[in-house]
mmCIF file of C-alpha atoms in Angstrom:
data_model
loop_
_atom_site.group_PDB
_atom_site.id
_atom_site.type_symbol
_atom_site.label_atom_id
_atom_site.label_comp_id
_atom_site.label_asym_id
_atom_site.label_seq_id
_atom_site.Cartn_x
_atom_site.Cartn_y
_atom_site.Cartn_z
ATOM 1 C CA UNK A 1 151.577 133.513 143.513
ATOM 2 C CA UNK A 2 149.782 133.309 146.942
ATOM 3 C CA UNK A 3 149.014 129.948 148.560
ATOM 4 C CA UNK A 4 145.192 129.866 148.932
ATOM 5 C CA UNK A 5 145.051 127.464 151.764
ATOM 6 C CA UNK A 6 147.873 129.438 153.605
ATOM 7 C CA UNK A 7 146.184 132.867 152.954
ATOM 8 C CA UNK A 8 143.025 131.395 154.507
ATOM 9 C CA UNK A 9 144.639 129.584 157.457
ATOM 10 C CA UNK A 10 147.238 132.013 158.791
ATOM 11 C CA UNK A 11 147.130 135.739 159.563
ATOM 12 C CA UNK A 12 151.042 135.822 158.921
ATOM 13 C CA UNK A 13 150.505 134.599 155.635
ATOM 14 C CA UNK A 14 147.822 137.330 154.842
ATOM 15 C CA UNK A 15 150.068 140.098 156.160
ATOM 16 C CA UNK A 16 152.958 139.049 154.394
ATOM 17 C CA UNK A 17 151.509 137.940 150.930
ATOM 18 C CA UNK A 18 149.159 140.792 150.304
ATOM 19 C CA UNK A 19 149.084 144.605 150.661
ATOM 20 C CA UNK A 20 147.652 147.349 148.245
ATOM 21 C CA UNK A 21 147.180 151.113 148.009
ATOM 22 C CA UNK A 22 143.712 152.979 147.492
ATOM 23 C CA UNK A 23 144.866 153.717 143.889
ATOM 24 C CA UNK A 24 146.254 150.365 143.280
ATOM 25 C CA UNK A 25 143.979 149.414 140.290
ATOM 26 C CA UNK A 26 143.360 147.436 138.155
ATOM 27 C CA UNK A 27 144.707 144.767 140.357
ATOM 28 C CA UNK A 28 144.719 140.924 140.091
ATOM 29 C CA UNK A 29 145.584 138.729 142.937
ATOM 30 C CA UNK A 30 147.114 135.275 141.727
ATOM 31 C CA UNK A 31 146.495 132.169 143.866
ATOM 32 C CA UNK A 32 147.769 128.792 143.666
ATOM 33 C CA UNK A 33 145.069 126.282 144.786
ATOM 34 C CA UNK A 34 143.650 122.886 144.142
ATOM 35 C CA UNK A 35 140.319 122.856 146.215
ATOM 36 C CA UNK A 36 137.353 124.891 145.366
ATOM 37 C CA UNK A 37 136.743 125.907 149.146
ATOM 38 C CA UNK A 38 140.379 127.201 149.310
ATOM 39 C CA UNK A 39 140.210 129.132 146.145
ATOM 40 C CA UNK A 40 136.708 130.685 146.692
ATOM 41 C CA UNK A 41 137.312 131.920 150.193
ATOM 42 C CA UNK A 42 140.678 133.100 149.626
ATOM 43 C CA UNK A 43 139.216 135.186 146.674
ATOM 44 C CA UNK A 44 136.373 136.315 149.257
ATOM 45 C CA UNK A 45 139.026 137.792 151.463
ATOM 46 C CA UNK A 46 140.612 139.889 148.852
ATOM 47 C CA UNK A 47 137.580 140.742 146.874
ATOM 48 C CA UNK A 48 137.013 144.117 148.493
ATOM 49 C CA UNK A 49 140.731 145.199 147.397
ATOM 50 C CA UNK A 50 141.118 143.712 143.987
ATOM 51 C CA UNK A 51 139.530 143.830 140.474
ATOM 52 C CA UNK A 52 139.894 139.899 139.938
ATOM 53 C CA UNK A 53 141.612 136.837 140.795
ATOM 54 C CA UNK A 54 143.863 134.489 138.582
ATOM 55 C CA UNK A 55 144.423 130.741 139.031
ATOM 56 C CA UNK A 56 148.058 129.787 138.491
ATOM 57 C CA UNK A 57 148.143 126.545 136.472
ATOM 58 C CA UNK A 58 151.526 127.357 135.092
ATOM 59 C CA UNK A 59 153.993 126.808 138.026
ATOM 60 C CA UNK A 60 156.491 124.020 137.264
ATOM 61 C CA UNK A 61 158.151 123.936 140.403
ATOM 62 C CA UNK A 62 158.470 120.372 142.031
ATOM 63 C CA UNK A 63 157.099 121.521 145.425
ATOM 64 C CA UNK A 64 153.907 122.930 143.520
ATOM 65 C CA UNK A 65 153.561 119.880 141.326
ATOM 66 C CA UNK A 66 153.895 117.467 144.386
ATOM 67 C CA UNK A 67 151.044 119.244 146.315
ATOM 68 C CA UNK A 68 148.947 119.309 143.242
ATOM 69 C CA UNK A 69 149.332 123.258 142.364
ATOM 70 C CA UNK A 70 150.352 124.939 139.319
ATOM 71 C CA UNK A 71 150.993 122.618 136.123
ATOM 72 C CA UNK A 72 149.582 119.697 137.922
ATOM 73 C CA UNK A 73 146.364 120.949 137.262
ATOM 74 C CA UNK A 74 146.723 120.858 133.591
ATOM 75 C CA UNK A 75 145.928 117.339 133.563
ATOM 76 C CA UNK A 76 142.609 117.931 135.458
ATOM 77 C CA UNK A 77 140.483 120.063 133.548
ATOM 78 C CA UNK A 78 137.420 119.282 135.835
ATOM 79 C CA UNK A 79 139.195 120.502 138.911
ATOM 80 C CA UNK A 80 140.041 123.734 137.095
ATOM 81 C CA UNK A 81 136.568 123.971 135.907
ATOM 82 C CA UNK A 82 135.341 123.658 139.386
ATOM 83 C CA UNK A 83 137.560 126.304 140.763
ATOM 84 C CA UNK A 84 136.629 128.896 138.018
ATOM 85 C CA UNK A 85 133.082 128.204 138.639
ATOM 86 C CA UNK A 86 133.201 128.449 142.355
ATOM 87 C CA UNK A 87 134.284 132.055 141.816
ATOM 88 C CA UNK A 88 131.551 132.569 139.375
ATOM 89 C CA UNK A 89 128.796 131.433 141.390
ATOM 90 C CA UNK A 90 130.008 133.210 144.656
ATOM 91 C CA UNK A 91 131.080 136.674 143.144
ATOM 92 C CA UNK A 92 129.687 139.329 140.848
ATOM 93 C CA UNK A 93 129.951 138.833 136.999
ATOM 94 C CA UNK A 94 132.117 141.981 136.690
ATOM 95 C CA UNK A 95 134.804 140.522 138.838
ATOM 96 C CA UNK A 96 137.569 139.100 136.668
ATOM 97 C CA UNK A 97 138.313 135.577 136.726
ATOM 98 C CA UNK A 98 141.380 134.213 134.792
ATOM 99 C CA UNK A 99 143.840 131.374 134.466
ATOM 100 C CA UNK A 100 147.728 131.318 133.697
ATOM 101 C CA UNK A 101 148.824 128.122 131.915
ATOM 102 C CA UNK A 102 151.830 126.641 129.974
ATOM 103 C CA UNK A 103 151.601 125.168 126.210
ATOM 104 C CA UNK A 104 151.584 121.392 126.333
ATOM 105 C CA UNK A 105 153.768 119.045 124.060
ATOM 106 C CA UNK A 106 150.843 118.529 121.672
ATOM 107 C CA UNK A 107 149.614 121.638 120.236
ATOM 108 C CA UNK A 108 145.982 120.303 119.617
ATOM 109 C CA UNK A 109 145.816 119.549 123.548
ATOM 110 C CA UNK A 110 147.003 122.982 124.252
ATOM 111 C CA UNK A 111 144.109 124.452 121.916
ATOM 112 C CA UNK A 112 141.523 122.047 123.256
ATOM 113 C CA UNK A 113 142.518 123.214 126.782
ATOM 114 C CA UNK A 114 142.320 126.985 126.093
ATOM 115 C CA UNK A 115 138.829 126.390 124.355
ATOM 116 C CA UNK A 116 137.532 124.577 127.297
ATOM 117 C CA UNK A 117 138.711 127.164 129.515
ATOM 118 C CA UNK A 118 137.087 129.997 127.472
ATOM 119 C CA UNK A 119 133.773 127.943 127.810
ATOM 120 C CA UNK A 120 134.238 128.076 131.730
ATOM 121 C CA UNK A 121 133.558 131.945 131.564
ATOM 122 C CA UNK A 122 137.068 133.232 131.796
ATOM 123 C CA UNK A 123 137.568 136.959 131.583
ATOM 124 C CA UNK A 124 141.040 136.389 130.092
ATOM 125 C CA UNK A 125 143.781 133.690 130.083
ATOM 126 C CA UNK A 126 147.661 134.039 130.072
ATOM 127 C CA UNK A 127 149.581 131.407 128.197
ATOM 128 C CA UNK A 128 153.274 130.839 128.797
ATOM 129 C CA UNK A 129 155.315 129.770 125.654
ATOM 130 C CA UNK A 130 157.402 126.816 127.194
ATOM 131 C CA UNK A 131 155.940 123.506 128.426
ATOM 132 C CA UNK A 132 156.166 122.445 132.226
ATOM 133 C CA UNK A 133 159.142 120.265 131.171
ATOM 134 C CA UNK A 134 161.227 123.028 129.427
ATOM 135 C CA UNK A 135 163.927 125.294 131.280
ATOM 136 C CA UNK A 136 163.781 128.944 131.477
ATOM 137 C CA UNK A 137 166.628 129.159 129.374
ATOM 138 C CA UNK A 138 164.768 127.558 126.388
ATOM 139 C CA UNK A 139 163.183 129.774 123.777
ATOM 140 C CA UNK A 140 159.500 130.092 123.773
ATOM 141 C CA UNK A 141 157.463 128.482 121.007
ATOM 142 C CA UNK A 142 155.925 131.541 119.360
ATOM 143 C CA UNK A 143 154.399 129.524 116.645
ATOM 144 C CA UNK A 144 152.280 127.418 119.294
ATOM 145 C CA UNK A 145 151.340 130.779 121.053
ATOM 146 C CA UNK A 146 150.077 132.395 117.743
ATOM 147 C CA UNK A 147 147.934 129.464 116.983
ATOM 148 C CA UNK A 148 146.462 129.659 120.633
ATOM 149 C CA UNK A 149 145.822 133.303 119.989
ATOM 150 C CA UNK A 150 143.881 132.371 116.975
ATOM 151 C CA UNK A 151 141.937 129.665 118.649
ATOM 152 C CA UNK A 152 139.952 131.603 121.441
ATOM 153 C CA UNK A 153 137.906 134.780 121.284
ATOM 154 C CA UNK A 154 138.591 135.957 124.813
ATOM 155 C CA UNK A 155 141.676 138.209 125.453
ATOM 156 C CA UNK A 156 144.823 136.486 125.733
ATOM 157 C CA UNK A 157 147.950 137.325 127.658
ATOM 158 C CA UNK A 158 151.261 136.066 125.911
ATOM 159 C CA UNK A 159 154.061 135.304 128.373
ATOM 160 C CA UNK A 160 157.809 133.939 128.667
ATOM 161 C CA UNK A 161 161.129 135.143 127.336
ATOM 162 C CA UNK A 162 160.460 138.803 128.242
ATOM 163 C CA UNK A 163 163.664 140.536 129.433
ATOM 164 C CA UNK A 164 163.194 144.075 128.228
ATOM 165 C CA UNK A 165 160.672 146.133 126.937
ATOM 166 C CA UNK A 166 161.606 145.724 123.293
ATOM 167 C CA UNK A 167 161.217 142.078 123.879
ATOM 168 C CA UNK A 168 157.500 142.638 124.938
ATOM 169 C CA UNK A 169 157.065 144.914 121.923
ATOM 170 C CA UNK A 170 158.373 142.439 119.773
ATOM 171 C CA UNK A 171 156.140 139.561 121.126
ATOM 172 C CA UNK A 172 153.069 141.676 121.058
ATOM 173 C CA UNK A 173 153.685 142.661 117.393
ATOM 174 C CA UNK A 174 154.527 138.873 116.427
ATOM 175 C CA UNK A 175 151.266 137.206 118.112
ATOM 176 C CA UNK A 176 148.966 140.121 117.808
ATOM 177 C CA UNK A 177 147.768 139.073 121.254
ATOM 178 C CA UNK A 178 145.933 141.355 123.891
ATOM 179 C CA UNK A 179 148.858 141.952 126.190
ATOM 180 C CA UNK A 180 152.309 140.637 127.159
ATOM 181 C CA UNK A 181 153.154 139.411 130.873
ATOM 182 C CA UNK A 182 156.752 139.668 132.237
ATOM 183 C CA UNK A 183 157.484 137.683 135.225
ATOM 184 C CA UNK A 184 161.127 136.945 136.544
ATOM 185 C CA UNK A 185 162.560 139.968 134.570
ATOM 186 C CA UNK A 186 160.576 142.218 136.854
ATOM 187 C CA UNK A 187 161.881 140.901 139.890
ATOM 188 C CA UNK A 188 165.390 141.933 138.285
ATOM 189 C CA UNK A 189 164.158 145.032 137.049
ATOM 190 C CA UNK A 190 160.628 146.138 138.322
ATOM 191 C CA UNK A 191 160.774 149.247 136.083
ATOM 192 C CA UNK A 192 161.198 147.195 132.851
ATOM 193 C CA UNK A 193 157.920 148.602 131.218
ATOM 194 C CA UNK A 194 159.165 151.805 131.666
ATOM 195 C CA UNK A 195 161.920 151.227 129.182
ATOM 196 C CA UNK A 196 164.713 151.179 131.950
ATOM 197 C CA UNK A 197 167.525 148.567 131.147
ATOM 198 C CA UNK A 198 168.684 148.163 134.829
ATOM 199 C CA UNK A 199 166.738 148.881 138.094
ATOM 200 C CA UNK A 200 166.614 152.741 138.527
ATOM 201 C CA UNK A 201 167.827 154.003 141.901
ATOM 202 C CA UNK A 202 164.639 155.667 142.267
ATOM 203 C CA UNK A 203 163.131 152.319 142.447
ATOM 204 C CA UNK A 204 165.506 151.041 145.077
ATOM 205 C CA UNK A 205 164.700 154.243 147.116
ATOM 206 C CA UNK A 206 161.017 153.713 146.913
ATOM 207 C CA UNK A 207 161.469 149.892 148.255
ATOM 208 C CA UNK A 208 163.621 151.401 150.989
ATOM 209 C CA UNK A 209 160.922 153.939 151.915
ATOM 210 C CA UNK A 210 157.934 151.418 151.469
ATOM 211 C CA UNK A 211 159.238 149.062 154.269
ATOM 212 C CA UNK A 212 159.024 151.731 156.793
ATOM 213 C CA UNK A 213 154.931 152.691 155.931
ATOM 214 C CA UNK A 214 152.282 151.105 157.940
ATOM 215 C CA UNK A 215 150.308 148.295 156.645
ATOM 216 C CA UNK A 216 152.951 147.258 154.235
ATOM 217 C CA UNK A 217 154.188 144.326 156.705
ATOM 218 C CA UNK A 218 157.302 143.894 154.657
ATOM 219 C CA UNK A 219 159.565 141.300 156.284
ATOM 220 C CA UNK A 220 163.373 141.543 156.335
ATOM 221 C CA UNK A 221 163.391 138.161 154.207
ATOM 222 C CA UNK A 222 161.013 139.781 151.659
ATOM 223 C CA UNK A 223 162.973 143.080 151.679
ATOM 224 C CA UNK A 224 166.375 141.712 151.343
ATOM 225 C CA UNK A 225 165.370 139.039 148.712
ATOM 226 C CA UNK A 226 163.941 141.559 146.319
ATOM 227 C CA UNK A 227 166.862 143.783 146.730
ATOM 228 C CA UNK A 228 169.145 140.889 145.839
ATOM 229 C CA UNK A 229 167.187 140.585 142.623
ATOM 230 C CA UNK A 230 166.834 144.478 141.948
ATOM 231 C CA UNK A 231 170.700 145.083 142.251
ATOM 232 C CA UNK A 232 171.666 141.880 140.384
ATOM 233 C CA UNK A 233 172.982 144.343 137.292
ATOM 234 C CA UNK A 234 173.785 147.283 139.472
ATOM 235 C CA UNK A 235 176.225 145.861 142.110
ATOM 236 C CA UNK A 236 179.616 144.596 141.327
ATOM 237 C CA UNK A 237 180.642 140.958 141.830
ATOM 238 C CA UNK A 238 182.428 141.709 145.070
ATOM 239 C CA UNK A 239 179.504 144.066 146.257
ATOM 240 C CA UNK A 240 177.086 141.255 145.775
ATOM 241 C CA UNK A 241 179.008 139.002 147.937
ATOM 242 C CA UNK A 242 178.919 141.430 150.907
ATOM 243 C CA UNK A 243 175.554 142.452 150.221
ATOM 244 C CA UNK A 244 174.027 139.104 149.878
ATOM 245 C CA UNK A 245 175.108 138.223 153.463
ATOM 246 C CA UNK A 246 173.872 141.297 155.111
ATOM 247 C CA UNK A 247 171.410 140.235 157.893
ATOM 248 C CA UNK A 248 169.366 143.121 159.055
ATOM 249 C CA UNK A 249 167.333 146.150 157.947
ATOM 250 C CA UNK A 250 169.861 148.503 159.349
ATOM 251 C CA UNK A 251 172.690 146.677 157.754
ATOM 252 C CA UNK A 252 171.171 146.711 154.353
ATOM 253 C CA UNK A 253 170.174 150.350 154.338
ATOM 254 C CA UNK A 254 173.600 151.611 155.682
ATOM 255 C CA UNK A 255 175.245 149.578 152.647
ATOM 256 C CA UNK A 256 172.793 151.043 150.306
ATOM 257 C CA UNK A 257 173.323 154.514 151.300
ATOM 258 C CA UNK A 258 177.107 154.317 151.586
ATOM 259 C CA UNK A 259 177.656 152.615 148.193
ATOM 260 C CA UNK A 260 174.709 153.537 145.975
ATOM 261 C CA UNK A 261 172.646 156.464 147.405
ATOM 262 C CA UNK A 262 175.065 158.708 149.232
ATOM 263 C CA UNK A 263 175.282 161.017 146.063
ATOM 264 C CA UNK A 264 172.231 160.116 144.399
ATOM 265 C CA UNK A 265 169.966 163.072 143.574
ATOM 266 C CA UNK A 266 167.288 161.657 141.277
ATOM 267 C CA UNK A 267 163.827 161.189 142.085
ATOM 268 C CA UNK A 268 162.837 159.363 145.229
ATOM 269 C CA UNK A 269 159.107 159.029 144.897
ATOM 270 C CA UNK A 270 156.660 157.687 142.181
ATOM 271 C CA UNK A 271 153.330 159.295 141.308
ATOM 272 C CA UNK A 272 151.323 157.774 144.401
ATOM 273 C CA UNK A 273 151.976 158.398 147.963
ATOM 274 C CA UNK A 274 153.198 155.753 149.972
ATOM 275 C CA UNK A 275 150.912 156.891 152.983
ATOM 276 C CA UNK A 276 147.890 155.375 151.050
ATOM 277 C CA UNK A 277 148.352 151.852 151.819
ATOM 278 C CA UNK A 278 145.288 150.099 153.110
ATOM 279 C CA UNK A 279 144.628 148.358 156.230
ATOM 280 C CA UNK A 280 143.022 145.124 155.051
ATOM 281 C CA UNK A 281 140.469 143.762 156.958
ATOM 282 C CA UNK A 282 139.377 139.960 156.611
ATOM 283 C CA UNK A 283 136.086 138.501 158.090
ATOM 284 C CA UNK A 284 136.155 136.015 160.775
ATOM 285 C CA UNK A 285 133.684 134.080 159.427
ATOM 286 C CA UNK A 286 135.834 132.883 156.535
ATOM 287 C CA UNK A 287 139.270 132.798 158.274
ATOM 288 C CA UNK A 288 137.956 130.784 161.491
ATOM 289 C CA UNK A 289 136.603 128.023 159.050
ATOM 290 C CA UNK A 290 140.509 127.426 158.066
ATOM 291 C CA UNK A 291 142.506 128.555 161.071
ATOM 292 C CA UNK A 292 142.380 125.102 162.807
ATOM 293 C CA UNK A 293 143.048 122.749 159.907
ATOM 294 C CA UNK A 294 146.214 120.975 159.446
ATOM 295 C CA UNK A 295 147.311 121.226 155.496
ATOM 296 C CA UNK A 296 148.490 117.601 155.459
ATOM 297 C CA UNK A 297 145.861 115.670 157.218
ATOM 298 C CA UNK A 298 142.860 118.067 157.208
ATOM 299 C CA UNK A 299 142.560 117.431 161.104
ATOM 300 C CA UNK A 300 143.215 120.155 163.998
ATOM 301 C CA UNK A 301 146.395 121.809 163.803
ATOM 302 C CA UNK A 302 146.559 122.103 167.516
ATOM 303 C CA UNK A 303 147.697 118.559 167.471
ATOM 304 C CA UNK A 304 148.869 117.549 164.103
ATOM 305 C CA UNK A 305 149.023 113.644 163.462
ATOM 306 C CA UNK A 306 150.501 113.831 160.106
ATOM 307 C CA UNK A 307 153.823 113.055 161.726
ATOM 308 C CA UNK A 308 153.973 111.792 165.298
ATOM 309 C CA UNK A 309 155.854 113.788 167.712
ATOM 310 C CA UNK A 310 158.956 111.658 168.929
ATOM 311 C CA UNK A 311 160.939 113.268 171.512
ATOM 312 C CA UNK A 312 163.477 110.576 171.247
ATOM 313 C CA UNK A 313 164.153 111.424 167.565
ATOM 314 C CA UNK A 314 167.631 112.465 167.178
ATOM 315 C CA UNK A 315 167.761 114.118 163.577
ATOM 316 C CA UNK A 316 165.911 117.032 164.750
ATOM 317 C CA UNK A 317 162.710 116.450 162.503
ATOM 318 C CA UNK A 318 160.488 116.401 165.619
ATOM 319 C CA UNK A 319 160.927 120.209 166.079
ATOM 320 C CA UNK A 320 158.764 120.508 162.984
ATOM 321 C CA UNK A 321 156.498 117.867 163.343
ATOM 322 C CA UNK A 322 154.631 119.002 166.382
ATOM 323 C CA UNK A 323 152.282 122.025 165.714
ATOM 324 C CA UNK A 324 150.836 123.467 168.742
ATOM 325 C CA UNK A 325 149.450 126.831 167.520
ATOM 326 C CA UNK A 326 149.053 127.297 163.379
ATOM 327 C CA UNK A 327 149.363 131.024 164.238
ATOM 328 C CA UNK A 328 153.090 130.529 165.770
ATOM 329 C CA UNK A 329 154.458 128.488 163.041
ATOM 330 C CA UNK A 330 156.089 129.607 159.696
ATOM 331 C CA UNK A 331 153.601 128.966 157.179
ATOM 332 C CA UNK A 332 156.208 129.322 154.498
ATOM 333 C CA UNK A 333 157.653 126.293 155.799
ATOM 334 C CA UNK A 334 155.019 123.974 154.726
ATOM 335 C CA UNK A 335 155.551 123.888 151.221
ATOM 336 C CA UNK A 336 158.020 126.264 149.655
ATOM 337 C CA UNK A 337 161.104 125.449 152.030
ATOM 338 C CA UNK A 338 160.516 122.311 152.911
ATOM 339 C CA UNK A 339 159.170 119.676 150.289
ATOM 340 C CA UNK A 340 158.750 116.701 153.093
ATOM 341 C CA UNK A 341 156.617 119.062 155.324
#
């Protein structure tokens, strides 16, 4: 899920959040957005490189809900309609537009919502089988998902509770849906749909190689973060304690080679070449419209007035309340890590 406003505003966000290869198709870019301008402009930026865009209306995280993203949109059908229509009016008809939602507590409301979304002109929709209030450990409601599948004519992708390829097969057979999406389980095992029960070392090796290729723009935080997930079922408890505290590319690679890959003789590449990453180019006429905006107040980011700069403050908050240059700040700090930002 890419924050559409950050993607439009900040070159670092664009470099960190999106990369692709010449053979990466079909490809859908999923955005979190709550204004038509942000969603349309972000979609236009990635249009040359993707087959469609998806609007996330299913994220239940507190920061997303507070900022009007994800599940917060489920109570505002007009906003969803405007966002979808914005894409339909600006981009070609063969460009895919989809929405991901969660089921609601009342089944009738869920069905009504899906039927309204269908009338917006969606290419397909994805429905998560838990309500926004439920935890990821709760079982999905397959009965509700089945009834939703029967209520719409456009392709429907089911989501939730997928931890293995057999889980995906079983859900597909139960619902007779058009496809199955996995999310968190793919972080733990990116090769899940191949039938592998844990992350293959060939996948780890590919990720190691990928960070060194031009145009991938993988930060250390991203590199290490994904490896922590991928190695969850590979490393021992003691190994995890050591690995999770490594703080450089070199330290991580040395650890992986010494503890996992030293005697590895399996495949190190997948079918496509890592040399084929694209150098994405984004038109200035779109990015410059957003570059000087402060997300909090909508005014110039060169002097943000959302929080007054106070040089006498003693709690340290003034260090993050005064923005001189939007490109020099860490865009992720606005929403993901600092809910008060």
